[in-house]
């Protein structure tokens, strides 16, 4: 394993950001290559500790000559967000200087060619970081971006062009659900990793061996040694199943049998009132149309001071908020519906 340090110039004199890149060289040029990054939203740490648990497995494979395809790992993908504390609270989702989400505004290239990247020498540190992450990841057959939700199941975002080819990945990783999407109008890292392949010859796109996904490893507080070990085992199974790592001792896994939900079926449930949330449901719960999902307490103790929110359709609860305070119009949860949501959103679900 080789470690290098990436440096991203800050926006003022004397400020430089750094992050490590860990690389395993592949022995077989024909084998698929893989790129893994975690904590692009800098406070989302289940993927960071999963990588920590994965590294000894890869180091052992390397010592035994079993690394076939090259592997590039960026355990802390966002040194700018990692350092952002605002009145004592960590803020790793948005750049405090611009309010830009760290997982938006990635360049969506017309082809997988890093020479098409925009000139960001004057573009701001976060844009320089985004360019660099695209340069590091582009061209890899497997690109995994490890995130987490507020509170949620372990689920994957996957572009429709890669489904069902990636069902083996979902099974290997132990995903509990898959969300299929087809358009990216905001420039997510996942979009930057798959959209360049949409209009190139099939011999370049190679969707049968390509794997690109945003991995949502449950919730913000699910940073736990046992979960990290299980997630690392899942990542390793994926790398073995796709031939990046050779390991005949990896047991065969079941076919993916979890729910596969188009993005337009998600009901985000904007809150009708501001207040304190009393949830009736938690991630994984099955609900029927009309079931109560939550009560918002907006005028405590007063007549009419509680507002109930009901399921607009049947489905299951994918995620809910970690905090119990909410403003009018903020989303209460993700209900993965059995059919199209009347609140279907174009592109990404959240800011
Ligand atoms: Zn995230």
CSV table of C-alpha atoms and ligand atoms in Angstrom, one decimal:
chain,number,residue,atom,x,y,z
A,1,UNK,CA,0.0,0.0,0.0
A,2,UNK,CA,1.2,3.4,-0.9
A,3,UNK,CA,0.1,6.6,0.8
A,4,UNK,CA,0.3,10.0,-0.8
A,5,UNK,CA,-0.9,13.4,0.4
A,6,UNK,CA,-3.1,15.6,-1.8
A,7,UNK,CA,-2.9,19.3,-1.3
A,8,UNK,CA,-5.8,21.7,-2.1
A,9,UNK,CA,-5.0,25.4,-2.1
A,10,UNK,CA,-7.3,27.5,0.2
A,11,UNK,CA,-8.9,30.7,-0.8
A,12,UNK,CA,-6.5,32.9,1.2
A,13,UNK,CA,-2.8,33.1,1.8
A,14,UNK,CA,-1.5,30.6,4.3
A,15,UNK,CA,-4.4,28.1,4.0
A,16,UNK,CA,-3.9,24.7,2.5
A,17,UNK,CA,-6.1,21.6,2.8
A,18,UNK,CA,-4.7,18.1,2.8
A,19,UNK,CA,-6.1,14.6,2.5
A,20,UNK,CA,-4.4,11.2,2.2
A,21,UNK,CA,-4.9,8.8,-0.7
A,22,UNK,CA,-4.1,5.1,-0.1
A,23,UNK,CA,-3.3,3.0,-3.2
A,24,UNK,CA,-2.9,-0.7,-3.8
A,25,UNK,CA,-1.4,-1.6,-7.2
A,26,UNK,CA,-3.2,-4.3,-9.2
A,27,UNK,CA,-1.2,-7.2,-10.6
A,28,UNK,CA,-3.6,-7.8,-13.6
A,29,UNK,CA,-4.1,-4.9,-16.0
A,30,UNK,CA,-7.3,-6.5,-17.3
A,31,UNK,CA,-8.9,-6.7,-13.8
A,32,UNK,CA,-11.4,-4.1,-12.8
A,33,UNK,CA,-10.1,-1.2,-10.8
A,34,UNK,CA,-11.9,0.4,-7.8
A,35,UNK,CA,-12.1,3.8,-6.1
A,36,UNK,CA,-13.6,4.3,-2.6
A,37,UNK,CA,-14.1,7.5,-0.8
A,38,UNK,CA,-15.8,8.4,2.4
A,39,UNK,CA,-17.0,11.5,4.3
A,40,UNK,CA,-17.5,13.8,1.3
A,41,UNK,CA,-20.2,15.1,3.7
A,42,UNK,CA,-17.5,15.5,6.3
A,43,UNK,CA,-19.5,14.5,9.4
A,44,UNK,CA,-20.8,11.2,7.9
A,45,UNK,CA,-18.5,8.7,9.4
A,46,UNK,CA,-19.9,5.2,9.0
A,47,UNK,CA,-17.9,4.9,5.8
A,48,UNK,CA,-14.7,6.2,7.4
A,49,UNK,CA,-14.7,3.5,10.0
A,50,UNK,CA,-15.8,0.9,7.4
A,51,UNK,CA,-12.7,1.7,5.4
A,52,UNK,CA,-10.6,1.6,8.6
A,53,UNK,CA,-11.9,-2.0,9.1
A,54,UNK,CA,-11.4,-2.9,5.4
A,55,UNK,CA,-7.7,-1.9,5.3
A,56,UNK,CA,-6.3,-4.9,7.2
A,57,UNK,CA,-8.2,-7.2,4.8
A,58,UNK,CA,-6.7,-5.5,1.8
A,59,UNK,CA,-3.2,-5.3,3.3
A,60,UNK,CA,-3.4,-9.1,3.9
A,61,UNK,CA,-4.6,-9.7,0.3
A,62,UNK,CA,-1.7,-7.5,-0.9
A,63,UNK,CA,0.9,-9.5,1.1
A,64,UNK,CA,-0.5,-12.7,-0.4
A,65,UNK,CA,-0.4,-11.3,-4.0
A,66,UNK,CA,-4.2,-11.3,-4.3
A,67,UNK,CA,-4.8,-7.7,-5.4
A,68,UNK,CA,-5.8,-8.0,-9.1
A,69,UNK,CA,-7.1,-4.6,-10.0
A,70,UNK,CA,-5.8,-1.3,-8.6
A,71,UNK,CA,-7.6,0.1,-5.6
A,72,UNK,CA,-7.6,3.8,-4.7
A,73,UNK,CA,-9.0,4.8,-1.3
A,74,UNK,CA,-9.7,8.3,0.0
A,75,UNK,CA,-10.9,7.8,3.6
A,76,UNK,CA,-11.5,11.5,4.3
A,77,UNK,CA,-12.6,13.0,1.0
A,78,UNK,CA,-13.3,16.5,2.3
A,79,UNK,CA,-10.7,18.3,4.4
A,80,UNK,CA,-12.5,21.6,4.0
A,81,UNK,CA,-15.7,20.3,5.6
A,82,UNK,CA,-13.8,18.3,8.1
A,83,UNK,CA,-12.4,21.5,9.6
A,84,UNK,CA,-15.7,23.5,9.6
A,85,UNK,CA,-17.1,24.2,13.1
A,86,UNK,CA,-19.8,26.8,13.4
A,87,UNK,CA,-20.4,28.0,17.0
A,88,UNK,CA,-19.1,24.6,18.3
A,89,UNK,CA,-21.2,22.5,15.9
A,90,UNK,CA,-19.7,20.6,13.1
A,91,UNK,CA,-21.0,21.5,9.6
A,92,UNK,CA,-19.8,19.1,7.0
A,93,UNK,CA,-22.6,19.2,4.4
A,94,UNK,CA,-22.3,22.7,3.1
A,95,UNK,CA,-19.3,24.9,2.4
A,96,UNK,CA,-19.7,27.7,5.0
A,97,UNK,CA,-18.3,30.3,2.6
A,98,UNK,CA,-20.7,29.6,-0.2
A,99,UNK,CA,-23.5,27.5,1.2
A,100,UNK,CA,-22.8,25.0,-1.6
A,101,UNK,CA,-23.4,21.4,-0.8
A,102,UNK,CA,-20.1,19.5,-0.9
A,103,UNK,CA,-21.9,16.8,-2.9
A,104,UNK,CA,-23.3,19.1,-5.6
A,105,UNK,CA,-21.7,21.2,-8.3
A,106,UNK,CA,-19.4,18.5,-9.5
A,107,UNK,CA,-18.6,18.9,-13.2
A,108,UNK,CA,-20.8,16.6,-15.3
A,109,UNK,CA,-18.4,15.8,-18.2
A,110,UNK,CA,-19.6,14.8,-21.6
A,111,UNK,CA,-17.1,11.9,-21.7
A,112,UNK,CA,-14.8,10.1,-19.2
A,113,UNK,CA,-11.9,12.4,-20.0
A,114,UNK,CA,-10.3,14.5,-17.2
A,115,UNK,CA,-9.1,17.0,-19.9
A,116,UNK,CA,-12.7,18.2,-20.1
A,117,UNK,CA,-12.6,19.4,-16.4
A,118,UNK,CA,-13.2,23.1,-16.0
A,119,UNK,CA,-10.3,25.5,-15.0
A,120,UNK,CA,-10.8,26.0,-11.3
A,121,UNK,CA,-7.5,27.7,-10.5
A,122,UNK,CA,-9.6,30.7,-9.4
A,123,UNK,CA,-12.7,28.8,-8.7
A,124,UNK,CA,-12.6,28.3,-4.9
A,125,UNK,CA,-11.2,25.6,-2.8
A,126,UNK,CA,-14.2,23.4,-2.9
A,127,UNK,CA,-14.3,23.4,-6.7
A,128,UNK,CA,-10.6,22.5,-6.7
A,129,UNK,CA,-11.3,19.7,-4.3
A,130,UNK,CA,-14.2,18.5,-6.5
A,131,UNK,CA,-12.0,18.5,-9.6
A,132,UNK,CA,-9.3,16.6,-7.8
A,133,UNK,CA,-11.8,13.9,-6.6
A,134,UNK,CA,-13.1,13.5,-10.2
A,135,UNK,CA,-9.5,13.1,-11.4
A,136,UNK,CA,-8.7,10.5,-8.8
A,137,UNK,CA,-11.9,8.5,-9.5
A,138,UNK,CA,-12.6,8.8,-13.2
A,139,UNK,CA,-11.7,5.8,-15.3
A,140,UNK,CA,-12.1,3.3,-12.4
A,141,UNK,CA,-14.6,0.5,-13.1
A,142,UNK,CA,-16.0,0.7,-9.6
A,143,UNK,CA,-16.6,4.0,-7.8
A,144,UNK,CA,-18.1,3.9,-4.3
A,145,UNK,CA,-19.0,7.1,-2.5
A,146,UNK,CA,-19.7,6.3,1.2
A,147,UNK,CA,-22.3,8.5,2.9
A,148,UNK,CA,-25.0,8.1,5.6
A,149,UNK,CA,-28.4,9.6,6.1
A,150,UNK,CA,-29.9,11.1,9.3
A,151,UNK,CA,-31.4,7.9,10.5
A,152,UNK,CA,-32.0,5.2,8.0
A,153,UNK,CA,-31.6,1.8,6.4
A,154,UNK,CA,-28.4,0.9,4.6
A,155,UNK,CA,-29.3,1.8,1.0
A,156,UNK,CA,-27.8,2.6,-2.4
A,157,UNK,CA,-28.4,5.1,-5.1
A,158,UNK,CA,-27.8,3.6,-8.5
A,159,UNK,CA,-28.3,5.0,-12.0
A,160,UNK,CA,-30.8,3.1,-14.1
A,161,UNK,CA,-28.1,2.3,-16.7
A,162,UNK,CA,-26.4,0.1,-14.1
A,163,UNK,CA,-29.4,-1.8,-13.0
A,164,UNK,CA,-29.8,-4.8,-12.7
A,165,UNK,CA,-26.0,-5.2,-13.5
A,166,UNK,CA,-25.2,-4.0,-10.0
A,167,UNK,CA,-27.6,-6.4,-8.1
A,168,UNK,CA,-24.5,-8.4,-7.2
A,169,UNK,CA,-23.0,-5.3,-5.5
A,170,UNK,CA,-26.2,-4.6,-3.6
A,171,UNK,CA,-26.2,-8.2,-2.4
A,172,UNK,CA,-22.5,-8.3,-1.5
A,173,UNK,CA,-22.8,-5.1,0.5
A,174,UNK,CA,-25.9,-6.2,2.4
A,175,UNK,CA,-27.9,-3.2,1.2
A,176,UNK,CA,-31.5,-3.2,2.5
A,177,UNK,CA,-32.9,-1.1,-0.4
A,178,UNK,CA,-31.9,0.4,-3.8
A,179,UNK,CA,-33.0,3.7,-5.1
A,180,UNK,CA,-32.9,4.1,-8.9
A,181,UNK,CA,-32.3,7.5,-10.4
A,182,UNK,CA,-32.0,8.7,-14.0
A,183,UNK,CA,-31.2,12.4,-14.1
A,184,UNK,CA,-28.7,14.6,-12.3
A,185,UNK,CA,-29.2,18.4,-12.6
A,186,UNK,CA,-27.2,19.3,-9.6
A,187,UNK,CA,-23.8,17.6,-10.1
A,188,UNK,CA,-23.5,15.0,-7.4
A,189,UNK,CA,-20.2,13.0,-7.2
A,190,UNK,CA,-22.1,9.9,-8.3
A,191,UNK,CA,-23.5,11.9,-11.3
A,192,UNK,CA,-20.0,13.0,-12.1
A,193,UNK,CA,-18.9,9.4,-12.0
A,194,UNK,CA,-21.6,7.9,-14.2
A,195,UNK,CA,-23.0,10.6,-16.5
A,196,UNK,CA,-19.8,10.8,-18.6
A,197,UNK,CA,-20.4,7.2,-19.7
A,198,UNK,CA,-24.0,7.8,-21.0
A,199,UNK,CA,-23.1,8.9,-24.5
A,200,UNK,CA,-20.0,7.0,-25.3
A,201,UNK,CA,-19.6,3.7,-27.2
A,202,UNK,CA,-20.7,0.6,-25.3
A,203,UNK,CA,-17.1,-0.7,-25.5
A,204,UNK,CA,-16.1,2.3,-23.3
A,205,UNK,CA,-19.2,2.5,-21.1
A,206,UNK,CA,-19.1,-1.2,-20.2
A,207,UNK,CA,-22.1,-1.1,-17.9
A,208,UNK,CA,-21.8,-4.8,-17.3
A,209,UNK,CA,-18.6,-4.3,-15.3
A,210,UNK,CA,-19.1,-0.8,-14.1
A,211,UNK,CA,-20.3,-0.1,-10.6
A,212,UNK,CA,-21.0,3.4,-9.3
A,213,UNK,CA,-23.1,4.1,-6.3
A,214,UNK,CA,-23.7,6.5,-3.4
A,215,UNK,CA,-23.8,4.3,-0.4
A,216,UNK,CA,-26.0,5.4,2.5
A,217,UNK,CA,-24.7,3.5,5.5
A,218,UNK,CA,-27.7,4.1,7.8
A,219,UNK,CA,-27.6,7.1,10.1
A,220,UNK,CA,-25.2,9.7,11.5
A,221,UNK,CA,-25.0,8.0,14.8
A,222,UNK,CA,-24.4,4.5,13.4
A,223,UNK,CA,-20.7,4.8,13.8
A,224,UNK,CA,-20.0,1.5,15.5
A,225,UNK,CA,-17.3,-1.1,15.5
A,226,UNK,CA,-19.6,-4.1,14.7
A,227,UNK,CA,-21.4,-2.2,11.9
A,228,UNK,CA,-18.0,-1.1,10.5
A,229,UNK,CA,-16.8,-4.7,10.5
A,230,UNK,CA,-19.9,-5.8,8.7
A,231,UNK,CA,-19.7,-3.0,6.2
A,232,UNK,CA,-16.0,-3.7,5.6
A,233,UNK,CA,-16.9,-7.4,5.0
A,234,UNK,CA,-19.5,-6.2,2.5
A,235,UNK,CA,-17.1,-4.0,0.6
A,236,UNK,CA,-14.6,-6.8,0.5
A,237,UNK,CA,-17.2,-9.2,-0.8
A,238,UNK,CA,-18.0,-6.7,-3.6
A,239,UNK,CA,-14.3,-6.4,-4.5
A,240,UNK,CA,-13.9,-10.1,-4.6
A,241,UNK,CA,-17.2,-10.7,-6.5
A,242,UNK,CA,-16.1,-8.2,-9.2
A,243,UNK,CA,-12.5,-9.7,-9.4
A,244,UNK,CA,-10.6,-6.7,-8.0
A,245,UNK,CA,-9.4,-8.9,-5.2
A,246,UNK,CA,-8.9,-12.7,-5.5
A,247,UNK,CA,-10.3,-14.7,-2.6
A,248,UNK,CA,-11.9,-18.1,-3.0
A,249,UNK,CA,-12.7,-18.2,0.7
A,250,UNK,CA,-15.4,-15.5,0.4
A,251,UNK,CA,-18.7,-17.4,0.8
A,252,UNK,CA,-21.3,-17.2,-2.0
A,253,UNK,CA,-24.0,-14.7,-1.1
A,254,UNK,CA,-27.7,-14.7,-1.9
A,255,UNK,CA,-29.2,-12.8,-4.8
A,256,UNK,CA,-30.4,-9.3,-3.9
A,257,UNK,CA,-34.0,-9.5,-2.9
A,258,UNK,CA,-34.6,-6.1,-1.3
A,259,UNK,CA,-36.8,-3.4,-2.6
A,260,UNK,CA,-35.7,-1.5,-5.7
A,261,UNK,CA,-37.5,1.8,-5.7
A,262,UNK,CA,-37.5,4.5,-8.5
A,263,UNK,CA,-36.7,7.9,-7.1
A,264,UNK,CA,-40.1,9.3,-8.1
A,265,UNK,CA,-41.8,6.9,-5.6
A,266,UNK,CA,-40.2,8.7,-2.6
A,267,UNK,CA,-42.5,10.8,-0.5
A,268,UNK,CA,-40.4,13.3,1.5
A,269,UNK,CA,-43.3,14.5,3.6
A,270,UNK,CA,-42.7,18.2,4.1
A,271,UNK,CA,-43.9,19.2,7.5
A,272,UNK,CA,-47.1,21.2,7.6
A,273,UNK,CA,-46.1,23.0,10.8
A,274,UNK,CA,-43.0,24.0,12.8
A,275,UNK,CA,-42.4,22.3,16.1
A,276,UNK,CA,-41.4,19.1,17.9
A,277,UNK,CA,-41.7,15.8,16.0
A,278,UNK,CA,-43.3,12.8,17.7
A,279,UNK,CA,-42.6,9.9,15.2
A,280,UNK,CA,-44.9,6.9,15.0
A,281,UNK,CA,-42.6,5.2,12.5
A,282,UNK,CA,-38.9,4.3,12.2
A,283,UNK,CA,-36.8,3.2,9.3
A,284,UNK,CA,-37.8,-0.3,8.1
A,285,UNK,CA,-41.4,0.0,9.1
A,286,UNK,CA,-44.0,-1.0,6.6
A,287,UNK,CA,-46.9,1.5,6.4
A,288,UNK,CA,-50.3,1.5,4.8
A,289,UNK,CA,-51.9,4.5,3.1
A,290,UNK,CA,-53.6,6.6,5.9
A,291,UNK,CA,-51.3,5.4,8.7
A,292,UNK,CA,-50.1,8.1,11.0
A,293,UNK,CA,-46.4,8.8,10.5
A,294,UNK,CA,-45.8,11.6,13.0
A,295,UNK,CA,-47.4,14.3,15.1
A,296,UNK,CA,-46.0,17.8,15.1
A,297,UNK,CA,-46.4,19.6,18.4
A,298,UNK,CA,-46.4,23.3,17.5
A,299,UNK,CA,-48.5,24.9,20.3
A,300,UNK,CA,-47.9,22.7,23.3
A,301,UNK,CA,-50.9,22.2,25.6
A,302,UNK,CA,-53.3,24.3,23.4
A,303,UNK,CA,-56.4,23.2,21.6
A,304,UNK,CA,-55.4,22.4,18.1
A,305,UNK,CA,-51.7,22.6,19.0
A,306,UNK,CA,-50.9,19.2,17.5
A,307,UNK,CA,-50.9,18.4,13.8
A,308,UNK,CA,-50.9,14.8,12.6
A,309,UNK,CA,-49.2,13.6,9.4
A,310,UNK,CA,-50.5,10.6,7.5
A,311,UNK,CA,-49.0,8.3,4.9
A,312,UNK,CA,-50.2,9.4,1.4
A,313,UNK,CA,-49.6,5.9,0.0
A,314,UNK,CA,-48.4,2.5,1.2
A,315,UNK,CA,-44.7,1.7,1.3
A,316,UNK,CA,-41.9,1.5,3.8
A,317,UNK,CA,-39.9,4.0,5.8
A,318,UNK,CA,-36.4,4.5,4.4
A,319,UNK,CA,-35.2,7.3,6.6
A,320,UNK,CA,-36.2,9.9,9.2
A,321,UNK,CA,-34.7,13.0,10.7
A,322,UNK,CA,-32.1,12.7,13.4
A,323,UNK,CA,-33.2,15.9,15.1
A,324,UNK,CA,-36.7,16.4,16.4
A,325,UNK,CA,-37.1,20.1,15.8
A,326,UNK,CA,-38.5,21.0,12.4
A,327,UNK,CA,-39.6,24.1,10.4
A,328,UNK,CA,-42.6,24.3,8.1
A,329,UNK,CA,-41.8,22.7,4.8
A,330,UNK,CA,-38.8,20.8,5.9
A,331,UNK,CA,-38.9,17.1,5.1
A,332,UNK,CA,-40.0,14.7,7.9
A,333,UNK,CA,-38.8,11.4,6.4
A,334,UNK,CA,-38.4,9.4,3.2
A,335,UNK,CA,-41.4,7.1,2.6
A,336,UNK,CA,-40.5,4.7,-0.2
A,337,UNK,CA,-43.9,4.3,-1.8
A,338,UNK,CA,-45.3,1.4,-3.8
A,339,UNK,CA,-46.2,3.8,-6.6
A,340,UNK,CA,-45.3,7.3,-7.9
A,341,UNK,CA,-45.3,10.0,-5.3
A,342,UNK,CA,-47.6,13.0,-5.9
A,343,UNK,CA,-44.6,15.0,-4.5
A,344,UNK,CA,-42.1,13.4,-6.9
A,345,UNK,CA,-39.0,15.5,-7.3
A,346,UNK,CA,-36.7,16.0,-10.2
A,347,UNK,CA,-33.1,15.2,-9.6
A,348,UNK,CA,-31.7,15.0,-6.1
A,349,UNK,CA,-34.2,14.6,-3.2
A,350,UNK,CA,-32.5,17.1,-0.8
A,351,UNK,CA,-30.5,20.4,-0.8
B,1,LIG,ZN1,-24.0,12.6,2.5
